[in-house]
PDB file of C-alpha atoms and ligand atoms in Angstrom:
ATOM      1  CA  MET A  25     -12.080  -1.230  -8.118  1.00 83.00           C
ATOM      2  CA  ALA A  26     -15.750  -0.780  -7.113  1.00 88.00           C
ATOM      3  CA  VAL A  27     -16.688   1.171  -3.991  1.00 88.00           C
ATOM      4  CA  LYS A  28     -17.882  -1.954  -2.162  1.00 90.00           C
ATOM      5  CA  ASP A  29     -14.531  -3.700  -2.740  1.00 94.00           C
ATOM      6  CA  TYR A  30     -12.955  -1.296  -0.232  1.00 97.00           C
ATOM      7  CA  LEU A  31     -15.290  -2.505   2.527  1.00 97.00           C
ATOM      8  CA  ARG A  32     -15.011  -5.428   4.929  1.00 96.00           C
ATOM      9  CA  GLU A  33     -18.505  -6.680   4.297  1.00 93.00           C
ATOM     10  CA  ARG A  34     -18.104  -9.444   6.836  1.00 94.00           C
ATOM     11  CA  PHE A  35     -18.268  -6.811   9.601  1.00 95.00           C
ATOM     12  CA  PHE A  36     -21.629  -5.446   8.476  1.00 95.00           C
ATOM     13  CA  PRO A  37     -24.221  -4.480   9.589  1.00 95.00           C
ATOM     14  CA  HIS A  38     -22.304  -1.652  11.275  1.00 96.00           C
ATOM     15  CA  MET A  39     -22.788  -0.699  14.929  1.00 96.00           C
ATOM     16  CA  TRP A  40     -23.788   2.941  14.411  1.00 98.00           C
ATOM     17  CA  CYS A  41     -27.295   4.071  15.468  1.00 98.00           C
ATOM     18  CA  ALA A  42     -29.895   4.658  12.781  1.00 97.00           C
ATOM     19  CA  GLY A  43     -29.349   8.156  11.381  1.00 98.00           C
ATOM     20  CA  CYS A  44     -25.770   8.535  12.695  1.00 98.00           C
ATOM     21  CA  GLY A  45     -23.679  10.708  10.397  1.00 98.00           C
ATOM     22  CA  HIS A  46     -20.594   8.530  10.580  1.00 98.00           C
ATOM     23  CA  GLY A  47     -21.868   6.097   7.928  1.00 97.00           C
ATOM     24  CA  ILE A  48     -22.164   9.030   5.517  1.00 98.00           C
ATOM     25  CA  VAL A  49     -18.526   9.900   6.193  1.00 98.00           C
ATOM     26  CA  LEU A  50     -17.502   6.288   5.514  1.00 98.00           C
ATOM     27  CA  ASN A  51     -19.447   6.290   2.251  1.00 97.00           C
ATOM     28  CA  ASN A  52     -17.933   9.536   0.980  1.00 98.00           C
ATOM     29  CA  MET A  53     -14.413   8.745   2.098  1.00 98.00           C
ATOM     30  CA  ILE A  54     -14.564   5.472   0.154  1.00 97.00           C
ATOM     31  CA  ARG A  55     -15.933   7.303  -2.880  1.00 97.00           C
ATOM     32  CA  ALA A  56     -13.042   9.776  -2.705  1.00 98.00           C
ATOM     33  CA  ILE A  57     -10.559   6.894  -2.575  1.00 97.00           C
ATOM     34  CA  GLU A  58     -12.289   5.114  -5.452  1.00 97.00           C
ATOM     35  CA  LYS A  59     -12.102   8.320  -7.531  1.00 97.00           C
ATOM     36  CA  LEU A  60      -8.365   8.446  -6.869  1.00 97.00           C
ATOM     37  CA  GLY A  61      -8.076   4.837  -8.073  1.00 96.00           C
ATOM     38  CA  MET A  62      -6.033   3.870  -5.020  1.00 96.00           C
ATOM     39  CA  SER A  63      -5.383   0.249  -4.159  1.00 96.00           C
ATOM     40  CA  LYS A  64      -6.306  -1.081  -0.723  1.00 96.00           C
ATOM     41  CA  ASN A  65      -2.683  -1.915  -0.024  1.00 96.00           C
ATOM     42  CA  GLU A  66      -1.424   1.651  -0.284  1.00 97.00           C
ATOM     43  CA  ILE A  67      -3.720   3.004   2.442  1.00 98.00           C
ATOM     44  CA  VAL A  68      -3.306   2.838   6.201  1.00 98.00           C
ATOM     45  CA  MET A  69      -6.261   3.994   8.237  1.00 98.00           C
ATOM     46  CA  VAL A  70      -5.740   4.758  11.918  1.00 98.00           C
ATOM     47  CA  SER A  71      -8.364   5.641  14.516  1.00 98.00           C
ATOM     48  CA  GLY A  72      -8.564   6.216  18.258  1.00 96.00           C
ATOM     49  CA  ILE A  73     -11.607   5.325  20.353  1.00 96.00           C
ATOM     50  CA  GLY A  74     -15.238   6.335  19.987  1.00 96.00           C
ATOM     51  CA  CYS A  75     -18.167   5.817  17.633  1.00 97.00           C
ATOM     52  CA  SER A  76     -16.290   7.576  14.808  1.00 97.00           C
ATOM     53  CA  SER A  77     -13.209   5.427  15.359  1.00 97.00           C
ATOM     54  CA  ARG A  78     -15.160   2.272  14.517  1.00 97.00           C
ATOM     55  CA  ILE A  79     -14.795   3.360  10.884  1.00 97.00           C
ATOM     56  CA  THR A  80     -11.444   1.546  10.633  1.00 98.00           C
ATOM     57  CA  GLY A  81     -13.187  -1.783  11.228  1.00 97.00           C
ATOM     58  CA  TYR A  82     -15.287  -1.385   8.090  1.00 98.00           C
ATOM     59  CA  VAL A  83     -12.580  -0.602   5.531  1.00 98.00           C
ATOM     60  CA  ASP A  84     -10.380  -3.241   3.937  1.00 97.00           C
ATOM     61  CA  PHE A  85      -7.130  -1.246   4.159  1.00 97.00           C
ATOM     62  CA  HIS A  86      -4.275  -1.699   6.587  1.00 98.00           C
ATOM     63  CA  THR A  87      -6.065  -0.554   9.741  1.00 98.00           C
ATOM     64  CA  LEU A  88      -5.152   0.310  13.311  1.00 97.00           C
ATOM     65  CA  HIS A  89      -7.789   0.874  15.975  1.00 96.00           C
ATOM     66  CA  THR A  90      -5.661   2.379  18.737  1.00 96.00           C
ATOM     67  CA  LEU A  91      -6.034   4.272  22.036  1.00 96.00           C
ATOM     68  CA  HIS A  92      -8.273   7.190  22.884  1.00 96.00           C
ATOM     69  CA  GLY A  93      -6.676  10.407  21.625  1.00 96.00           C
ATOM     70  CA  ARG A  94      -3.552   8.652  20.346  1.00 97.00           C
ATOM     71  CA  ALA A  95      -4.465   7.956  16.734  1.00 98.00           C
ATOM     72  CA  LEU A  96      -2.153  10.688  15.407  1.00 98.00           C
ATOM     73  CA  ALA A  97       0.762   9.429  17.492  1.00 98.00           C
ATOM     74  CA  PHE A  98       0.397   5.906  16.059  1.00 98.00           C
ATOM     75  CA  ALA A  99      -0.142   7.334  12.584  1.00 98.00           C
ATOM     76  CA  THR A 100       3.033   9.425  12.863  1.00 98.00           C
ATOM     77  CA  GLY A 101       5.021   6.256  13.572  1.00 98.00           C
ATOM     78  CA  VAL A 102       3.454   4.486  10.601  1.00 98.00           C
ATOM     79  CA  LYS A 103       4.080   7.386   8.234  1.00 98.00           C
ATOM     80  CA  LEU A 104       7.711   7.868   9.292  1.00 97.00           C
ATOM     81  CA  SER A 105       8.504   4.189   8.813  1.00 97.00           C
ATOM     82  CA  LYS A 106       6.539   3.812   5.544  1.00 97.00           C
ATOM     83  CA  PRO A 107       6.286   7.287   3.987  1.00 97.00           C
ATOM     84  CA  GLU A 108       5.197   5.808   0.659  1.00 97.00           C
ATOM     85  CA  LEU A 109       1.841   4.784   2.175  1.00 98.00           C
ATOM     86  CA  ASN A 110      -1.185   7.075   2.397  1.00 98.00           C
ATOM     87  CA  VAL A 111      -2.218   7.543   6.004  1.00 98.00           C
ATOM     88  CA  ILE A 112      -5.762   8.584   6.887  1.00 98.00           C
ATOM     89  CA  VAL A 113      -6.629   9.253  10.519  1.00 98.00           C
ATOM     90  CA  ALA A 114     -10.265   9.248  11.633  1.00 98.00           C
ATOM     91  CA  MET A 115     -11.108  10.901  14.935  1.00 98.00           C
ATOM     92  CA  GLY A 116     -14.122  12.157  16.806  1.00 97.00           C
ATOM     93  CA  ASP A 117     -14.282  15.662  18.270  1.00 97.00           C
ATOM     94  CA  GLY A 118     -13.394  14.601  21.808  1.00 95.00           C
ATOM     95  CA  ASP A 119     -10.812  12.119  20.570  1.00 96.00           C
ATOM     96  CA  ALA A 120      -9.072  14.680  18.320  1.00 98.00           C
ATOM     97  CA  LEU A 121      -9.227  17.831  20.416  1.00 98.00           C
ATOM     98  CA  ALA A 122      -9.621  16.877  24.085  1.00 97.00           C
ATOM     99  CA  ILE A 123      -7.384  13.954  25.084  1.00 96.00           C
ATOM    100  CA  GLY A 124      -5.751  14.038  21.632  1.00 97.00           C
ATOM    101  CA  GLY A 125      -5.414  17.813  21.447  1.00 98.00           C
ATOM    102  CA  ASN A 126      -1.692  17.885  22.069  1.00 98.00           C
ATOM    103  CA  HIS A 127      -0.992  15.248  19.418  1.00 98.00           C
ATOM    104  CA  PHE A 128      -3.215  17.212  17.058  1.00 98.00           C
ATOM    105  CA  ILE A 129      -1.413  20.553  17.315  1.00 98.00           C
ATOM    106  CA  HIS A 130       2.023  18.952  17.070  1.00 98.00           C
ATOM    107  CA  ALA A 131       1.145  16.804  14.054  1.00 98.00           C
ATOM    108  CA  ALA A 132      -0.093  20.013  12.409  1.00 98.00           C
ATOM    109  CA  ARG A 133       3.057  21.893  13.419  1.00 98.00           C
ATOM    110  CA  ARG A 134       5.292  19.206  11.895  1.00 98.00           C
ATOM    111  CA  ASN A 135       3.295  19.168   8.671  1.00 98.00           C
ATOM    112  CA  ILE A 136       3.519  15.399   8.367  1.00 98.00           C
ATOM    113  CA  ALA A 137       1.676  14.148   5.279  1.00 98.00           C
ATOM    114  CA  MET A 138      -1.483  12.531   6.512  1.00 98.00           C
ATOM    115  CA  THR A 139      -5.187  13.206   6.282  1.00 98.00           C
ATOM    116  CA  ALA A 140      -6.946  13.899   9.581  1.00 98.00           C
ATOM    117  CA  LEU A 141     -10.725  13.535   9.449  1.00 98.00           C
ATOM    118  CA  VAL A 142     -12.355  15.181  12.467  1.00 98.00           C
ATOM    119  CA  MET A 143     -15.874  13.757  12.624  1.00 98.00           C
ATOM    120  CA  ASN A 144     -17.471  16.471  14.722  1.00 98.00           C
ATOM    121  CA  ASN A 145     -20.829  15.582  16.280  1.00 98.00           C
ATOM    122  CA  ARG A 146     -20.164  17.877  19.272  1.00 98.00           C
ATOM    123  CA  ILE A 147     -20.488  15.091  21.834  1.00 97.00           C
ATOM    124  CA  TYR A 148     -18.897  11.912  23.167  1.00 97.00           C
ATOM    125  CA  GLY A 149     -21.353   9.447  21.654  1.00 95.00           C
ATOM    126  CA  MET A 150     -19.935   6.089  22.638  1.00 95.00           C
ATOM    127  CA  THR A 151     -19.610   6.862  26.349  1.00 95.00           C
ATOM    128  CA  GLY A 152     -23.052   8.356  26.827  1.00 96.00           C
ATOM    129  CA  GLY A 153     -23.284  11.957  25.643  1.00 97.00           C
ATOM    130  CA  GLN A 154     -20.705  13.950  27.622  1.00 98.00           C
ATOM    131  CA  TYR A 155     -19.834  17.424  26.273  1.00 97.00           C
ATOM    132  CA  SER A 156     -16.631  17.810  24.274  1.00 98.00           C
ATOM    133  CA  PRO A 157     -14.353  20.761  23.364  1.00 97.00           C
ATOM    134  CA  LEU A 158     -16.528  21.216  20.259  1.00 98.00           C
ATOM    135  CA  SER A 159     -19.977  21.073  21.927  1.00 98.00           C
ATOM    136  CA  GLY A 160     -20.092  24.847  22.213  1.00 97.00           C
ATOM    137  CA  TYR A 161     -21.288  27.276  24.868  1.00 98.00           C
ATOM    138  CA  GLY A 162     -24.924  26.916  25.868  1.00 98.00           C
ATOM    139  CA  THR A 163     -25.452  23.337  24.657  1.00 98.00           C
ATOM    140  CA  LEU A 164     -26.848  20.490  26.737  1.00 98.00           C
ATOM    141  CA  ALA A 165     -25.123  17.205  27.434  1.00 98.00           C
ATOM    142  CA  THR A 166     -25.327  14.331  29.905  1.00 98.00           C
ATOM    143  CA  THR A 167     -22.581  16.048  31.906  1.00 98.00           C
ATOM    144  CA  ALA A 168     -24.059  19.533  31.378  1.00 98.00           C
ATOM    145  CA  PRO A 169     -27.773  19.188  32.231  1.00 98.00           C
ATOM    146  CA  TYR A 170     -27.909  22.899  33.197  1.00 98.00           C
ATOM    147  CA  THR A 171     -26.013  23.975  30.038  1.00 98.00           C
ATOM    148  CA  ASN A 172     -22.402  23.779  29.051  1.00 98.00           C
ATOM    149  CA  ILE A 173     -20.403  26.904  29.943  1.00 98.00           C
ATOM    150  CA  ASP A 174     -17.200  25.845  28.098  1.00 98.00           C
ATOM    151  CA  GLN A 175     -16.484  27.756  24.898  1.00 98.00           C
ATOM    152  CA  GLY A 176     -15.788  25.515  21.899  1.00 97.00           C
ATOM    153  CA  PHE A 177     -12.684  25.395  19.737  1.00 97.00           C
ATOM    154  CA  ASP A 178     -12.932  26.461  16.118  1.00 98.00           C
ATOM    155  CA  THR A 179     -11.263  23.435  14.491  1.00 98.00           C
ATOM    156  CA  VAL A 180     -10.407  25.359  11.340  1.00 98.00           C
ATOM    157  CA  GLN A 181      -8.755  28.295  13.118  1.00 98.00           C
ATOM    158  CA  LEU A 182      -6.938  25.976  15.516  1.00 98.00           C
ATOM    159  CA  SER A 183      -5.569  23.844  12.660  1.00 98.00           C
ATOM    160  CA  ILE A 184      -4.370  26.869  10.688  1.00 98.00           C
ATOM    161  CA  ALA A 185      -2.719  28.415  13.752  1.00 98.00           C
ATOM    162  CA  ALA A 186      -0.999  25.109  14.615  1.00 98.00           C
ATOM    163  CA  GLY A 187       0.533  24.809  11.131  1.00 98.00           C
ATOM    164  CA  ALA A 188      -1.670  22.451   9.097  1.00 98.00           C
ATOM    165  CA  THR A 189      -1.245  23.155   5.389  1.00 98.00           C
ATOM    166  CA  PHE A 190      -4.640  21.946   4.135  1.00 98.00           C
ATOM    167  CA  VAL A 191      -7.676  22.895   6.212  1.00 99.00           C
ATOM    168  CA  ALA A 192     -11.301  22.359   5.248  1.00 98.00           C
ATOM    169  CA  ARG A 193     -14.776  21.993   6.680  1.00 98.00           C
ATOM    170  CA  THR A 194     -17.826  20.222   5.282  1.00 98.00           C
ATOM    171  CA  THR A 195     -20.940  18.437   6.562  1.00 98.00           C
ATOM    172  CA  THR A 196     -22.782  15.147   6.154  1.00 98.00           C
ATOM    173  CA  TYR A 197     -25.489  17.014   4.221  1.00 98.00           C
ATOM    174  CA  HIS A 198     -23.029  18.199   1.538  1.00 98.00           C
ATOM    175  CA  VAL A 199     -21.989  14.764   0.321  1.00 98.00           C
ATOM    176  CA  LYS A 200     -20.499  15.652  -3.074  1.00 98.00           C
ATOM    177  CA  GLU A 201     -18.527  18.483  -1.499  1.00 98.00           C
ATOM    178  CA  MET A 202     -17.308  16.081   1.197  1.00 98.00           C
ATOM    179  CA  THR A 203     -16.065  13.546  -1.366  1.00 98.00           C
ATOM    180  CA  ASP A 204     -14.250  16.229  -3.316  1.00 98.00           C
ATOM    181  CA  ILE A 205     -12.644  17.779  -0.212  1.00 98.00           C
ATOM    182  CA  ILE A 206     -11.461  14.398   1.115  1.00 98.00           C
ATOM    183  CA  ARG A 207     -10.030  13.580  -2.324  1.00 98.00           C
ATOM    184  CA  GLN A 208      -8.064  16.841  -2.346  1.00 98.00           C
ATOM    185  CA  ALA A 209      -6.971  16.371   1.258  1.00 98.00           C
ATOM    186  CA  ILE A 210      -5.538  12.928   0.423  1.00 98.00           C
ATOM    187  CA  LEU A 211      -3.655  14.375  -2.555  1.00 98.00           C
ATOM    188  CA  HIS A 212      -2.157  17.195  -0.479  1.00 98.00           C
ATOM    189  CA  ASP A 213       1.485  16.670   0.529  1.00 98.00           C
ATOM    190  CA  GLY A 214       1.314  17.847   4.135  1.00 98.00           C
ATOM    191  CA  PHE A 215      -0.900  17.697   7.204  1.00 98.00           C
ATOM    192  CA  SER A 216      -4.504  17.927   6.011  1.00 98.00           C
ATOM    193  CA  VAL A 217      -7.433  18.527   8.330  1.00 98.00           C
ATOM    194  CA  VAL A 218     -11.009  17.988   7.213  1.00 98.00           C
ATOM    195  CA  GLU A 219     -13.611  18.834   9.827  1.00 98.00           C
ATOM    196  CA  ILE A 220     -16.881  17.099   9.020  1.00 98.00           C
ATOM    197  CA  LEU A 221     -19.975  18.256  10.900  1.00 98.00           C
ATOM    198  CA  SER A 222     -21.743  14.969  11.594  1.00 98.00           C
ATOM    199  CA  GLN A 223     -24.954  14.218  13.470  1.00 98.00           C
ATOM    200  CA  CYS A 224     -25.411  12.194  16.647  1.00 98.00           C
ATOM    201  CA  PRO A 225     -29.214  12.028  16.939  1.00 98.00           C
ATOM    202  CA  THR A 226     -28.984   9.664  19.898  1.00 98.00           C
ATOM    203  CA  TYR A 227     -27.225  12.134  22.209  1.00 98.00           C
ATOM    204  CA  PHE A 228     -26.546  15.609  20.813  1.00 98.00           C
ATOM    205  CA  GLY A 229     -29.787  15.807  18.849  1.00 98.00           C
ATOM    206  CA  ARG A 230     -31.946  14.380  21.619  1.00 97.00           C
ATOM    207  CA  LYS A 231     -30.352  16.329  24.499  1.00 97.00           C
ATOM    208  CA  ASN A 232     -30.552  19.596  22.573  1.00 98.00           C
ATOM    209  CA  LYS A 233     -34.071  18.888  21.267  1.00 97.00           C
ATOM    210  CA  ILE A 234     -33.042  19.377  17.634  1.00 97.00           C
ATOM    211  CA  GLY A 235     -35.075  16.454  16.359  1.00 95.00           C
ATOM    212  CA  ASP A 236     -34.150  13.392  14.347  1.00 97.00           C
ATOM    213  CA  ALA A 237     -31.201  12.868  11.998  1.00 98.00           C
ATOM    214  CA  ALA A 238     -33.032  14.554   9.102  1.00 98.00           C
ATOM    215  CA  ALA A 239     -33.673  17.664  11.239  1.00 98.00           C
ATOM    216  CA  MET A 240     -30.012  17.752  12.243  1.00 98.00           C
ATOM    217  CA  MET A 241     -28.912  17.523   8.619  1.00 98.00           C
ATOM    218  CA  ARG A 242     -31.356  20.297   7.723  1.00 98.00           C
ATOM    219  CA  GLN A 243     -29.506  22.402  10.281  1.00 98.00           C
ATOM    220  CA  PHE A 244     -26.242  21.679   8.436  1.00 98.00           C
ATOM    221  CA  LYS A 245     -27.934  22.742   5.197  1.00 98.00           C
ATOM    222  CA  ASP A 246     -29.460  25.951   6.590  1.00 98.00           C
ATOM    223  CA  GLY A 247     -26.755  26.832   9.100  1.00 98.00           C
ATOM    224  CA  THR A 248     -23.721  26.671   6.796  1.00 98.00           C
ATOM    225  CA  THR A 249     -22.601  28.498   3.676  1.00 98.00           C
ATOM    226  CA  PRO A 250     -19.645  28.391   1.256  1.00 98.00           C
ATOM    227  CA  ILE A 251     -16.581  30.392   2.335  1.00 97.00           C
ATOM    228  CA  GLY A 252     -16.875  34.071   1.468  1.00 94.00           C
ATOM    229  CA  SER A 253     -20.479  33.848   0.219  1.00 96.00           C
ATOM    230  CA  LYS A 254     -22.794  36.865   0.379  1.00 95.00           C
ATOM    231  CA  ALA A 255     -24.755  35.102   3.122  1.00 95.00           C
ATOM    232  CA  ALA A 256     -21.573  34.626   5.167  1.00 94.00           C
ATOM    233  CA  LYS A 257     -20.922  38.363   5.070  1.00 93.00           C
ATOM    234  CA  SER A 258     -24.436  39.341   6.142  1.00 94.00           C
ATOM    235  CA  ASP A 259     -25.027  36.602   8.745  1.00 95.00           C
ATOM    236  CA  PRO A 260     -22.110  35.959  11.118  1.00 91.00           C
ATOM    237  CA  GLY A 261     -24.079  33.082  12.675  1.00 93.00           C
ATOM    238  CA  LEU A 262     -23.596  30.951   9.560  1.00 97.00           C
ATOM    239  CA  ILE A 263     -20.746  28.438   9.602  1.00 98.00           C
ATOM    240  CA  GLU A 264     -18.522  28.574   6.535  1.00 98.00           C
ATOM    241  CA  ARG A 265     -17.684  25.431   4.527  1.00 98.00           C
ATOM    242  CA  GLY A 266     -15.022  24.701   1.947  1.00 98.00           C
ATOM    243  CA  ILE A 267     -11.218  24.741   1.749  1.00 98.00           C
ATOM    244  CA  PHE A 268      -9.841  27.493   4.006  1.00 98.00           C
ATOM    245  CA  LEU A 269      -6.150  26.882   3.433  1.00 98.00           C
ATOM    246  CA  GLN A 270      -4.013  24.960   0.947  1.00 98.00           C
ATOM    247  CA  VAL A 271      -0.339  25.883   0.961  1.00 98.00           C
ATOM    248  CA  ASP A 272       3.002  24.172   0.353  1.00 98.00           C
ATOM    249  CA  ARG A 273       5.455  23.949   3.226  1.00 98.00           C
ATOM    250  CA  PRO A 274       8.299  21.423   3.812  1.00 98.00           C
ATOM    251  CA  GLU A 275       6.795  18.018   4.618  1.00 98.00           C
ATOM    252  CA  TYR A 276       8.110  16.223   7.700  1.00 98.00           C
ATOM    253  CA  CYS A 277       9.102  12.828   6.228  1.00 98.00           C
ATOM    254  CA  SER A 278      11.005  14.488   3.362  1.00 97.00           C
ATOM    255  CA  GLU A 279      12.772  16.760   5.828  1.00 98.00           C
ATOM    256  CA  TYR A 280      13.609  13.790   8.034  1.00 97.00           C
ATOM    257  CA  ASP A 281      15.188  12.013   5.037  1.00 96.00           C
ATOM    258  CA  LYS A 282      17.432  15.039   4.587  1.00 97.00           C
ATOM    259  CA  VAL A 283      18.508  14.839   8.235  1.00 97.00           C
ATOM    260  CA  ILE A 284      19.451  11.175   7.701  1.00 96.00           C
ATOM    261  CA  GLU A 285      21.422  12.130   4.584  1.00 96.00           C
ATOM    262  CA  ARG A 286      23.235  14.922   6.444  1.00 96.00           C
ATOM    263  CA  ALA A 287      24.077  12.545   9.286  1.00 96.00           C
ATOM    264  CA  ARG A 288      25.398   9.909   6.837  1.00 95.00           C
ATOM    265  CA  SER A 289      27.594  12.320   4.959  1.00 94.00           C
ATOM    266  CA  ALA A 290      28.902  14.142   8.054  1.00 91.00           C
ATOM    267  CA  ASP A 291      32.513  13.715   9.010  1.00 80.00           C
ATOM    268  CA  HIS A 292      32.400  12.137  12.475  1.00 75.00           C
ATOM    269  CA  THR A 293      36.133  11.739  12.855  1.00 73.00           C
ATOM    270  CA  THR A 294      36.595  15.107  14.570  1.00 63.00           C
ATOM    271  CA  THR A 295      33.580  14.991  16.887  1.00 59.00           C
TER     272      THR A 295
HETATM  273 FE1  SF4 B 323     -23.635   7.782  16.129  1.00 95.82          FE
HETATM  274 FE2  SF4 B 323     -24.290   9.019  18.395  1.00 95.82          FE
HETATM  275 FE3  SF4 B 323     -25.118   6.527  17.969  1.00 95.82          FE
HETATM  276 FE4  SF4 B 323     -22.542   7.019  18.434  1.00 95.82          FE
HETATM  277  S1  SF4 B 323     -24.229   7.346  19.869  1.00 95.82           S
HETATM  278  S2  SF4 B 323     -23.372   5.664  16.827  1.00 95.82           S
HETATM  279  S3  SF4 B 323     -22.242   9.010  17.407  1.00 95.82           S
HETATM  280  S4  SF4 B 323     -25.698   8.353  16.764  1.00 95.82           S
HETATM  281 MG1   MG B 324     -18.067  12.968  19.044  1.00 95.82          MG
END
C-alpha cells in the first residue's frame, strides 16, 4: 500500500498553520506504518483535543477524536476489547501531561500495548498559546507574559518512572530517526511512549522570539544530540534523542486474559 493510501485525502488541505510540526509527524508516522506493511483495518488511532489531535482526521484508519486529556482512557477501552488491533494514541503536551497526566501515568504503569505519541510543542496551540507542563521555566506564553515560573516535566523520565516499557524522544528535524522510532514503538509489546519535539511557530516560536519554523527546527538540530554522545557528556544543556528504554514486562491485555481464565476455571461451589 502506498503512503498516500493511508490518508483521507478528502479532508485536505489540513488545518495546521504553515510551518507547524504536526504535519511532519503525520508524514513520518504514515511512513513507519507503510514500512511495517500494516493494513488500514488493523490500526485504531485515538486522539484527545488540540492541534495535534486533529491528526486522527487525516488518517484512513479506525479513528476516535475524543475528549481533552482522555485519549488514553478511550484507547484503553478499545485495546482491552480488541487486543488484536494496533492502537496508536496521538496527544499534545498539555493534552497528555496536564489534564491527561493521570491517565498517562496509569496507562504506563499497566503496560498496556499501545503507542503514545506525545507531540510536544511546549504550548497549547489551539486555544491561543497558554503555557503547558512542558513549556519549561523561563519561557513566555499568552498566560505567562512576564515569564513562566513552572518547572517542566521531563517526559522521558516521567514515562520510565511510571512504568512504560518503550521510551524514546525525537524531533521533527530528525525525520528518518522519527520514522524508525515510531516503527519500533508500534512493534513493541507494551506501553510505548515517543516524545516528538514539534514546532508551533504561531505561538511558542513567536512569543519566545525564536523565529520562523525553520529557525525552530534548527534549534532541534543544534540543541539535541544522540543518547550518550560525546556532546551530551560535555554539554548538559543538550537534549538527548533516541530510545532510552526498551524492556519486556507482562503486557496488560495478556495478563487480563489470564485473570479471565483463572476465573473460568475456579471452583465457585464453595465460595
Ligand atoms: Fe501548529 Fe501552533 Fe498553528 Fe496549532 S497554533 S496548528 S500547533 S502552528
Ligand atoms: Mg501543544
